[in-house]
Coordinates of C-alpha atoms and ligand atoms in Angstrom, one line a residue:
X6 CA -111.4 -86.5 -133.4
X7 CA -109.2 -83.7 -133.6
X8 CA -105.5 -84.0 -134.4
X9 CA -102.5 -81.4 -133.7
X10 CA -101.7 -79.2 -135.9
X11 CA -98.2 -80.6 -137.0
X12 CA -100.0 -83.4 -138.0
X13 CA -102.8 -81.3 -139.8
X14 CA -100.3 -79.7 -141.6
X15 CA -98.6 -82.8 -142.6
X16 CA -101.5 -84.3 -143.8
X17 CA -102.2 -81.0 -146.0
X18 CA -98.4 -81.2 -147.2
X19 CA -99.0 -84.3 -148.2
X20 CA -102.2 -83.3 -151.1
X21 CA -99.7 -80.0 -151.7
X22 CA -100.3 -77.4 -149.4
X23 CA -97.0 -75.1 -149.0
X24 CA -96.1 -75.9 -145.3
X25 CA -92.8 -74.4 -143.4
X26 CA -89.6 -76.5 -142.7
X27 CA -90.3 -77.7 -139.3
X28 CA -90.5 -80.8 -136.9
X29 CA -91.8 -81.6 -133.5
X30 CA -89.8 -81.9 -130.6
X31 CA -90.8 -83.1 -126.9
X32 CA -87.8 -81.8 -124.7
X33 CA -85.8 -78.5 -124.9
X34 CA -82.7 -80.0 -126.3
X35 CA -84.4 -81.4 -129.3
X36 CA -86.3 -78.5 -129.7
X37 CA -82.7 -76.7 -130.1
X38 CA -81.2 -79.3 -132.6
X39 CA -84.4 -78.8 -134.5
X40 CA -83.1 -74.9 -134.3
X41 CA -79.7 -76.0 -135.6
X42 CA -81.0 -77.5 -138.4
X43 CA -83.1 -75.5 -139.8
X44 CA -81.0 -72.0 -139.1
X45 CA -82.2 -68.5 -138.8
X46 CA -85.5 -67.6 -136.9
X47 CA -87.5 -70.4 -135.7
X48 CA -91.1 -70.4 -134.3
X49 CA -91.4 -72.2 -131.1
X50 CA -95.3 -73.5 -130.9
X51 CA -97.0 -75.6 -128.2
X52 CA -99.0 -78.3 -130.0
X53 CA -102.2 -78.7 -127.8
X54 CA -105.6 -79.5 -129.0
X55 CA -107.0 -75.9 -127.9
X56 CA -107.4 -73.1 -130.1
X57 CA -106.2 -69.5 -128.8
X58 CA -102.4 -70.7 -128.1
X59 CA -100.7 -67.5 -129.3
X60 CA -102.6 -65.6 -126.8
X61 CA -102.3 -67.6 -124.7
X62 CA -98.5 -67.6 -125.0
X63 CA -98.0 -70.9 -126.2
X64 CA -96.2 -69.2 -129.8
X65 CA -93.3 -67.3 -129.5
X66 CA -90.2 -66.8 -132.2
X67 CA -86.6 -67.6 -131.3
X68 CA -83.8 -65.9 -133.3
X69 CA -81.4 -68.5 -132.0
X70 CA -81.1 -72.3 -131.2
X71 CA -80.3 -71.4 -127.5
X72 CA -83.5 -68.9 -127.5
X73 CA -85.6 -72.0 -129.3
X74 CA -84.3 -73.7 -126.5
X75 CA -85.4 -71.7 -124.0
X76 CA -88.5 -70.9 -124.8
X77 CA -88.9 -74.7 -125.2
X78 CA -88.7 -74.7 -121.9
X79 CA -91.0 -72.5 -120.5
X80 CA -93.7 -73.6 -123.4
X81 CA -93.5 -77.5 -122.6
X82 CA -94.2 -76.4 -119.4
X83 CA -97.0 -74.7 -119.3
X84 CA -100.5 -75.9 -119.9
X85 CA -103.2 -74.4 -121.9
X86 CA -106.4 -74.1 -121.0
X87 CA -105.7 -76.8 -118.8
X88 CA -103.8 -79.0 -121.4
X89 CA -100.7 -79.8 -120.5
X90 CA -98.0 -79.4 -123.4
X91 CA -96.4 -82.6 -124.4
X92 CA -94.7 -81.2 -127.6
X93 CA -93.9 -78.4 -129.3
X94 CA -93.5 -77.9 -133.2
X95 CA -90.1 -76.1 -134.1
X96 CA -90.8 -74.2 -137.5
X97 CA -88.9 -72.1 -139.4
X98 CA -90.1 -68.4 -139.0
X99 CA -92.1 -67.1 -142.0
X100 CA -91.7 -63.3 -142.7
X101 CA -95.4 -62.6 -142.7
X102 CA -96.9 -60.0 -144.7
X103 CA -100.4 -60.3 -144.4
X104 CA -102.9 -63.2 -142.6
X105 CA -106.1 -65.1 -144.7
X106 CA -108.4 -67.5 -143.2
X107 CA -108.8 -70.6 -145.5
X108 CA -111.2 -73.6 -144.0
X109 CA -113.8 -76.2 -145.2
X110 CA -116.4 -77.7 -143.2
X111 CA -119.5 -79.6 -143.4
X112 CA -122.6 -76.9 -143.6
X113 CA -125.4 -79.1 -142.5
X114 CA -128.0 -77.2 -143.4
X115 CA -127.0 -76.8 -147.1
X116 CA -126.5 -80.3 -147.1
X117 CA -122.7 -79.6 -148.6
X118 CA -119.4 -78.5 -147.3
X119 CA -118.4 -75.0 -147.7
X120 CA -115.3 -73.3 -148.2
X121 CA -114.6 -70.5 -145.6
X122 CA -112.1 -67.4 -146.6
X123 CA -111.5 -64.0 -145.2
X124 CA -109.1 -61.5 -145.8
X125 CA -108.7 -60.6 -142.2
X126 CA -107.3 -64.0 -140.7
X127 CA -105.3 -64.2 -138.1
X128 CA -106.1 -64.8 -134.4
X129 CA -109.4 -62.5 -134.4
X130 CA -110.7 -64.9 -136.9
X131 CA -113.7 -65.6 -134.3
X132 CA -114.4 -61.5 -133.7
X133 CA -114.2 -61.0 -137.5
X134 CA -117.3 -63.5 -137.9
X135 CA -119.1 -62.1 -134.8
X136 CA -118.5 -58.5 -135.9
X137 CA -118.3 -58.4 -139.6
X138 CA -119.5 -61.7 -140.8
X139 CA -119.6 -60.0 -144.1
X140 CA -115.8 -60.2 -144.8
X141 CA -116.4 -64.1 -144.7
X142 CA -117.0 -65.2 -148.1
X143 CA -118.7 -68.5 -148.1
X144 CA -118.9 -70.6 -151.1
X145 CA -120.7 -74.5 -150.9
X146 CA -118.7 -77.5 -152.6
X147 CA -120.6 -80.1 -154.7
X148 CA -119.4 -83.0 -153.0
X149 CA -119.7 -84.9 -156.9
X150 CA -117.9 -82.0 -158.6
X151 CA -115.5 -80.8 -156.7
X152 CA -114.0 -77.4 -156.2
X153 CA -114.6 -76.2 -159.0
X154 CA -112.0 -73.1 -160.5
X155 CA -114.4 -70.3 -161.6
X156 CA -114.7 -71.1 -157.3
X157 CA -111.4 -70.8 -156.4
X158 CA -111.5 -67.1 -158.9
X159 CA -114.3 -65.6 -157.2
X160 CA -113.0 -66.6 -153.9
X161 CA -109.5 -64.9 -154.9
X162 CA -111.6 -61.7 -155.9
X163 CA -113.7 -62.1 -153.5
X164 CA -111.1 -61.2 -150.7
X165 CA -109.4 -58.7 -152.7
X166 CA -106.1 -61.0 -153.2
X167 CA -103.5 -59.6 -155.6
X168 CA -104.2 -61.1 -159.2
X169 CA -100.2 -62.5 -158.8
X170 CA -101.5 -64.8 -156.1
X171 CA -104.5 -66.0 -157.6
X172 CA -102.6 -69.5 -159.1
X173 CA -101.1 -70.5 -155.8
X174 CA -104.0 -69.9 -153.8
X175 CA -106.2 -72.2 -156.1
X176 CA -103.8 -74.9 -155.9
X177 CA -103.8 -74.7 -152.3
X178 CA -107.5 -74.6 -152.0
X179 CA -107.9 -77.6 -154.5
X180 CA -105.7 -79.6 -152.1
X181 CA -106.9 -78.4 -149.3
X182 CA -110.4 -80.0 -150.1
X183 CA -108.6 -83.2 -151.8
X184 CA -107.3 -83.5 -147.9
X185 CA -110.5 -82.8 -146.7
X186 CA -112.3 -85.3 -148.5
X187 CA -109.6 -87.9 -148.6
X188 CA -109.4 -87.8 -144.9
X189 CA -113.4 -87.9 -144.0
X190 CA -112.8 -85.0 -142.2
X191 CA -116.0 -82.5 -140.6
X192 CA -113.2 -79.6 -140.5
X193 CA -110.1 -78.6 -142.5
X194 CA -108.6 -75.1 -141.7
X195 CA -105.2 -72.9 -142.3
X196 CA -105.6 -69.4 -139.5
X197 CA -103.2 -68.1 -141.2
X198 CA -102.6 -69.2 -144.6
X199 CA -100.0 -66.0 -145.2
X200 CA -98.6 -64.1 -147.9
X201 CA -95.1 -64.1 -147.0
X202 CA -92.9 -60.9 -147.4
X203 CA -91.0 -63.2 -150.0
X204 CA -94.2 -63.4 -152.2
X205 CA -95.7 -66.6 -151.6
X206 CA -98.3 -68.3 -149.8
X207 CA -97.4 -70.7 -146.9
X208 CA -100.0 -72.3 -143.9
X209 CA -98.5 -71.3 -141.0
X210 CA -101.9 -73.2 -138.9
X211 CA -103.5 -76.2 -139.4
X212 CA -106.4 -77.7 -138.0
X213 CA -108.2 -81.1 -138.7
X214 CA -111.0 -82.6 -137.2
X215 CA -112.0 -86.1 -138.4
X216 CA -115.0 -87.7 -138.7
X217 CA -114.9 -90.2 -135.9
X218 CA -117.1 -92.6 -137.9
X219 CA -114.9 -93.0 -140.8
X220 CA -111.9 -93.9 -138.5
X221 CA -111.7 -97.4 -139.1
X222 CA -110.8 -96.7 -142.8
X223 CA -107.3 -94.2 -141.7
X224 CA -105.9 -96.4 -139.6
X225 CA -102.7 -93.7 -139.9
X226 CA -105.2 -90.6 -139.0
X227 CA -106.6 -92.8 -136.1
X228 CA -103.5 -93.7 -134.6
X229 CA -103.4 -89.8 -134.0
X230 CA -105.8 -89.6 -131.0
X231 CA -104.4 -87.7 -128.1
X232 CA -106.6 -88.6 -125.1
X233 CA -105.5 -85.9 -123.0
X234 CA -108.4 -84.0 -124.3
X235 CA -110.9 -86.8 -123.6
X236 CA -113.2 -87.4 -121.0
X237 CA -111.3 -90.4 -119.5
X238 CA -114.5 -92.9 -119.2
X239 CA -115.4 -92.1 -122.3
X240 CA -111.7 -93.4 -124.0
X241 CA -112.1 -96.6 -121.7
X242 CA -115.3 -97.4 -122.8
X243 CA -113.5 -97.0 -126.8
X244 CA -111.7 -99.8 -125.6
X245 CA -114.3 -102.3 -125.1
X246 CA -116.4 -100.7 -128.1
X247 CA -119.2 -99.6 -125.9
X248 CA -121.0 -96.0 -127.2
X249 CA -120.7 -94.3 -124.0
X250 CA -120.9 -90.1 -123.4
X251 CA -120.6 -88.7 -120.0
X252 CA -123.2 -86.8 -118.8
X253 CA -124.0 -84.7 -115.6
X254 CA -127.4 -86.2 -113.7
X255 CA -127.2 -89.2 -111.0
X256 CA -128.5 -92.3 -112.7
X257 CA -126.6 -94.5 -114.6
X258 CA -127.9 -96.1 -117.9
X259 CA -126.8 -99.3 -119.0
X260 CA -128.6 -100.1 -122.4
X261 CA -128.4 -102.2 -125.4
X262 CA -129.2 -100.4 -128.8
X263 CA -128.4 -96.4 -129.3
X264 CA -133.0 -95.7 -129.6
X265 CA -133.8 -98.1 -127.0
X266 CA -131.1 -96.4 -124.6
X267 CA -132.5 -92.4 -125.9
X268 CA -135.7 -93.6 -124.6
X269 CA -134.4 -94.5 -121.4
X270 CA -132.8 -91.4 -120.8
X271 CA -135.9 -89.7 -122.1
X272 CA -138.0 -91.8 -119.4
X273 CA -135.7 -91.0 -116.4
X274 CA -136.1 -87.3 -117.1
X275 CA -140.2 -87.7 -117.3
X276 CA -139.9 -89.4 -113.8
X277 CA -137.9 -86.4 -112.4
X278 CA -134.2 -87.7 -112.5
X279 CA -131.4 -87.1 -114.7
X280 CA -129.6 -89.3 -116.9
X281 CA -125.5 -89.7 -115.4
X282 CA -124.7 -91.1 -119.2
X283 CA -125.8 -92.8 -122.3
X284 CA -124.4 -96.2 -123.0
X285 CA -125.0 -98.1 -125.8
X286 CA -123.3 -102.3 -124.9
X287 CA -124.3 -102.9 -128.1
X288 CA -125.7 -106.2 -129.3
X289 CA -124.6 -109.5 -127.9
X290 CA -123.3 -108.0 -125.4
X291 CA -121.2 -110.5 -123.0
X292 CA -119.9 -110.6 -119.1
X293 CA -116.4 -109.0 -120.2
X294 CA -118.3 -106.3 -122.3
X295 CA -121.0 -105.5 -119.3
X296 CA -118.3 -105.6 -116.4
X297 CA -116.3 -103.1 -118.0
X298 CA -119.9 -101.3 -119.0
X299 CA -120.5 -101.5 -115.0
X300 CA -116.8 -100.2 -114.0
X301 CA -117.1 -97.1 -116.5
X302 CA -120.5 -96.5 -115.2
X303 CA -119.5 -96.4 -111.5
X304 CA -116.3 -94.8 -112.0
X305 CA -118.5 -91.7 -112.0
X306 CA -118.6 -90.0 -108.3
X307 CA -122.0 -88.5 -109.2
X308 CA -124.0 -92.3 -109.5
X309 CA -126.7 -92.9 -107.4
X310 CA -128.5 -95.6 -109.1
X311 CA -128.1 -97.5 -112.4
X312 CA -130.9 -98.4 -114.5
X313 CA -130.1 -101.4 -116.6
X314 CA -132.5 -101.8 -119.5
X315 CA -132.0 -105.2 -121.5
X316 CA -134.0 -106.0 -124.8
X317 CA -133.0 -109.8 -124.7
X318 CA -133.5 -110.9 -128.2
X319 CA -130.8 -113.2 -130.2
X320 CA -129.3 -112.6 -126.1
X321 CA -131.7 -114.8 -124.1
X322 CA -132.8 -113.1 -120.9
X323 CA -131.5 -115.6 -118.6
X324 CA -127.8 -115.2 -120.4
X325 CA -127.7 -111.3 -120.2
X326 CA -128.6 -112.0 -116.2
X327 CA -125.9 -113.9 -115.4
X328 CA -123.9 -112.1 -117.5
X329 CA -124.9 -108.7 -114.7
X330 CA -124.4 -111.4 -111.9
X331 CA -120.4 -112.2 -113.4
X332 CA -120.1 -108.3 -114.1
X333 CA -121.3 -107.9 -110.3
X334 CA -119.0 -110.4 -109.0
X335 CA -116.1 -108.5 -110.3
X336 CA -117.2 -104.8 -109.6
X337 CA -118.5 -104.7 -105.9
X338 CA -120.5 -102.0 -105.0
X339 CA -123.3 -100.6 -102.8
X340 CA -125.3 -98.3 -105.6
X341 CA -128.9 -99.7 -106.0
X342 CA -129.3 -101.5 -109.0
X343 CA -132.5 -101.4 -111.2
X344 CA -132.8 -103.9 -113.8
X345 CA -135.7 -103.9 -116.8
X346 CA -135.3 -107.0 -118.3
X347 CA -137.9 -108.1 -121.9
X348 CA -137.9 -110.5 -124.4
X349 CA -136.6 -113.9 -124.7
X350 CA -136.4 -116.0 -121.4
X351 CA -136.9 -112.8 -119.9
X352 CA -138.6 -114.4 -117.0
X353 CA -136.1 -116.6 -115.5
X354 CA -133.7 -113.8 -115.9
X355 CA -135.9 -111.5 -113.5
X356 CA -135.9 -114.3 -111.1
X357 CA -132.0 -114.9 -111.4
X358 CA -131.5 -111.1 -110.2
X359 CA -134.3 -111.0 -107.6
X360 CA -132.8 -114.0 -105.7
X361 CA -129.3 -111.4 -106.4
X362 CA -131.2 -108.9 -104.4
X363 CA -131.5 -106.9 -107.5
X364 CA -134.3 -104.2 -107.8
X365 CA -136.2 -105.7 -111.2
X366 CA -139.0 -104.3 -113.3
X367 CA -141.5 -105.5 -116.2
X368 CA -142.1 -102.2 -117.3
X369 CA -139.5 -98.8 -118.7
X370 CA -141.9 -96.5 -116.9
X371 CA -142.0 -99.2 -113.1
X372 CA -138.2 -99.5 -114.1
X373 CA -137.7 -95.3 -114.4
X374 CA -140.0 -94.4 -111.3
X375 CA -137.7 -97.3 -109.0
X376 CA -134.2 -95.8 -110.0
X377 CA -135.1 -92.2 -109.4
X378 CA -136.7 -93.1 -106.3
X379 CA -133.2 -95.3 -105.5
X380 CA -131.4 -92.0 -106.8
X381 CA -133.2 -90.2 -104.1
X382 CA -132.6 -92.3 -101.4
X383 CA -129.0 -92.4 -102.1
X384 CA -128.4 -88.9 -102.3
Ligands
GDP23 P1 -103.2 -70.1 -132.7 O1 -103.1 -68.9 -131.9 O2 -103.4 -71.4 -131.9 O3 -104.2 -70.0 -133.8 O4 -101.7 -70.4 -133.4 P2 -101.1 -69.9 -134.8 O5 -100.2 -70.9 -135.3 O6 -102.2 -69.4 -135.8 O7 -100.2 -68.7 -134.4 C1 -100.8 -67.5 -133.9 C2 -100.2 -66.3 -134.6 O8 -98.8 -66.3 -134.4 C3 -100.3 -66.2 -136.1 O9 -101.6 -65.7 -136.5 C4 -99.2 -65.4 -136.5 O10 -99.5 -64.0 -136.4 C5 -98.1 -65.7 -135.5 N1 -97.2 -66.6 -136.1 C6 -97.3 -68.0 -136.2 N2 -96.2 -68.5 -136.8 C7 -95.4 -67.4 -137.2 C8 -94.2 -67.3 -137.9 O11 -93.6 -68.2 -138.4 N3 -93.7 -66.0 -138.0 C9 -94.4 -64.9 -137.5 N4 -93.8 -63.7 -137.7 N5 -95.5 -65.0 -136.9 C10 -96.0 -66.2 -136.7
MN24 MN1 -104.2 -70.1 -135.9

C-alpha cells in the first residue's frame, strides 16, 4: 500500500527524521492560513500517489500567503497522471543547497533490505540509476543487527558528504530504518534528503510503501489507504475479504484456495482462453461472500464466461450450490456459467445447478474446455 508523502514524512518524523514545518490543506483558503502560519516562503505540493509531481507541475514555491493561495488553486485542480489532487501539503520552503537520495527497500535476491544513497538525488534519481548506476552506493542491512555505524561511515564517504555532516546523516539513516522496520514496510525513501544552505539536513520527500500483509498489525498506517489509485473491483472485493486482482482476458474465475485458483487460471490458458481475474473466496465461503464474489466478477465489461471451481471440503457440495443459486438470485445475468464442483456431497450439488440450467463439469480440464468454448460463443 502506498501512503502520501505528508504522511511518510510524519511517520519518519516520528522515529527522528528532520522534516519541514508544514501541514496539509484540502481547499485554497486553508492552504493560505497554513501560509500565515508558518511565514516566509512556502512550498505548495500536490499530494498524489504518483511519483514525477514536480515535473509534472504539481510543486511550486509561494513567497506569499496570497501566492500559496493561488497556486493552491490551480494545483488542487489539476490531476496527475490521471490522479486527481485532493490535497496539497503547505511546507515551509527549505533553502536547498544540494539534493541526496536516501531509501531502503527489500532486495529479494540478497535475501535483506538494502540501503540506497546517491549523491546526485533529486528528480533524475531514476536517470542517475539508468545512466550511472555506479553513483548508487548500495549497502544490505542484517535484518538481526541492524544498521550498523561503520554503515552509516562508509555510506557518508561513500557519497563524498562533508565530514561536518556525517552525525546527522547517521542519525537520520538509523531512523529511517527504525521506520522502516517498525512499520513493515517493502519501501522507505527521502528524493531529496537536502543539505540546506543553513547547514543541516532536512527530507524534503517522503515515500512509504507498506507491506499490505502486515496491515492488520498498524491499524494507524492502514487507515491511510487512498483508493483513488486502486482498481475499484479490487478495493470492493477488500471489503468482503476476498483475494481478488483484475486481469485483462474474458473468463471469469471464481475459486476457493489461492493454488487451486493458479491452476485454474493456468488451465484456461492451456485450453486457449484467458483468465479475466484471480479470485480467491477463501474457505467457508458463504452466499453473502459468493454474491458479492459474483457482482465483482461481472462488474467487469470484458466477462464472457465464469468458471466456478469449488473444492467442497469442511463446505459440503450441496451447500456451496445453493449458496451460487442465492448469489444468482441476487445478481441476474445472462453470462454462461461453468461450474466444477468436487468433494463432499459433490454430487447432489451438480444436480442442484443442472436443474438451475447451469453448465457443470466433473473434471478442471471438461470444466476449462466448456468456459472457453462459452467465452467464444459470447464474444
Ligand atoms: P517529486 O517530484 O514528486 O519527487 O517531489 P519532491 O517533493 O521531491 O519535489 C521535487 C523537487 O522540488 C525537489 O527535488 C526540489 O528540487 C524541489 N523542492 C521541493 N521542496 C522544495 C523546497 O522546499 N524548496 C526548494 N527550493 N525546492 C524544493
Ligand atoms: Mn521527490
Amino acid at each position: 500500500m502506498k501512503i502520501h508523502e505528508y504522511q511518510s514524512k510524519q511517520t519518519f518524523a516520528k522515529y527522528g527524521v528532520p522534516i519541514p514545518k508544514g501541514r496539509v490543506a484540502a481547499t485554497a483558503s486553508e492552504a493560505k492560513e497554513i501560509a500565515k502560519e508558518l511565514g516566509g516562503r512556502v512550498v505548495v505540493k500536490s499530494q498524489v500517489l504518483v511519483g514525477g509531481r514536480g515535473k509534472a507541475g504539481g510543486i511550486k514555491l509561494a513567497k506569499s500567503p496570497e501566492e500559496a493561495e493561488e497556486l493552491a488553486t490551480q494545483i488542487l485542480g489539476m490531476e496527475i497522471k490521471g490522479l486527481p489532487v485532493r490535497k496539497v501539503l503547505i511546507d515551509e520552503a527549505a533553502n536547498i543547497e544540494s539534493e541526496i537520495y536516501l531509501g531502503i527497500t527489500n532486495d529479494r535476491a540478497a535475501r535483506k533490505p538494502v540501503m540506497m544513497v546517491s549523491a546526485a538525488g533529486g528528480v533524475e534519481i531514476e536517470e542517475v540509476a539508468r545512466l550511472t548506476p555506479e553513483k548508487i552506493i548500495k549497502v544490505h542491512i542484517d535484518p538481526i543487527m541492524g544498521l550498523q555505524g561503520y554503515q552509516t561511515r562508509d555510506i557518508a564517504a561513500g557519497i563524498d558528504l562533508d565530514r561536518k555532516y556525517w552525525k546527522e546523516f547517521a542519525k537520520i539513516a538509523q531512523a529511517l530504518w527504525k521506520a522502516y522496520v517498525a512499520s513493515d514496510a517493502t519501501l522507505a525513501e527521502i528524493n531529496p534528503l537536502v543539505i540546506t544552505k543553513e547547514g543541516h539536513l532536512l527530507a524534503v520527500d517522503g515515500k512509504m510503501l507498506i507491506d499490505d500483509n502486515a496491515l492488520f498489525r498498524h491499524p494507524d498506517l492502514a487507515e491511510m489507504r487512498d483508493t483513488d489509485v486502486e482498481d475499484k473491483a479490487e478495493t470492493d472485493a477488500r471489503k468482503y475479504g476476498l483475494s481478488y486482482i483484475t486481469l485483462d482476458g474474458e473468463i471469469g474465475c471464481m475459486v476457493n484456495g489461492a493454488g487451486l485458483a493458479m491452476t485454474t487460471m493456468d488451465i484456461v490458458k492451456l485450453f486457449g482462453g484467458s483468465p479475466a481475474n484471480f479470485l480467491d473466496i477463501g474457505g467457508g465461503a458463504n452466499a453473502e461472500k459468493v454474491t458479492a464474489a459474483f457482482r465483482i466478477i461481472l462488474s467487469d465489461p470484458n466477462v464472457k464466461a465464469v468458471l466456478i471451481n469449488i473444492f467442497g471440503g469442511i463446505t459440503r457440495g450441496d451447500e456451496v450450490a445453493r449458496g451460487i443459486l442465492t448469489a444468482l438470485d441476487e445478481v441476474k445475468t445472462d453470462v454462461p456459467m461453468v461450474v466444477r464442483l468436487v468433494g463432499t456431497n459433490a454430487e447432489e450439488g451438480r444436480q442442484l445447478l443442472a436443474d438451475a440450467d447451469m453448465i457443470t463439469a466433473e473434471t478442471l480440464v471438461d470444466a476449462a474446455k466448456k468456459a472457453v468454448a462459452a467465452a467464444q460463443k459470447g464474444a
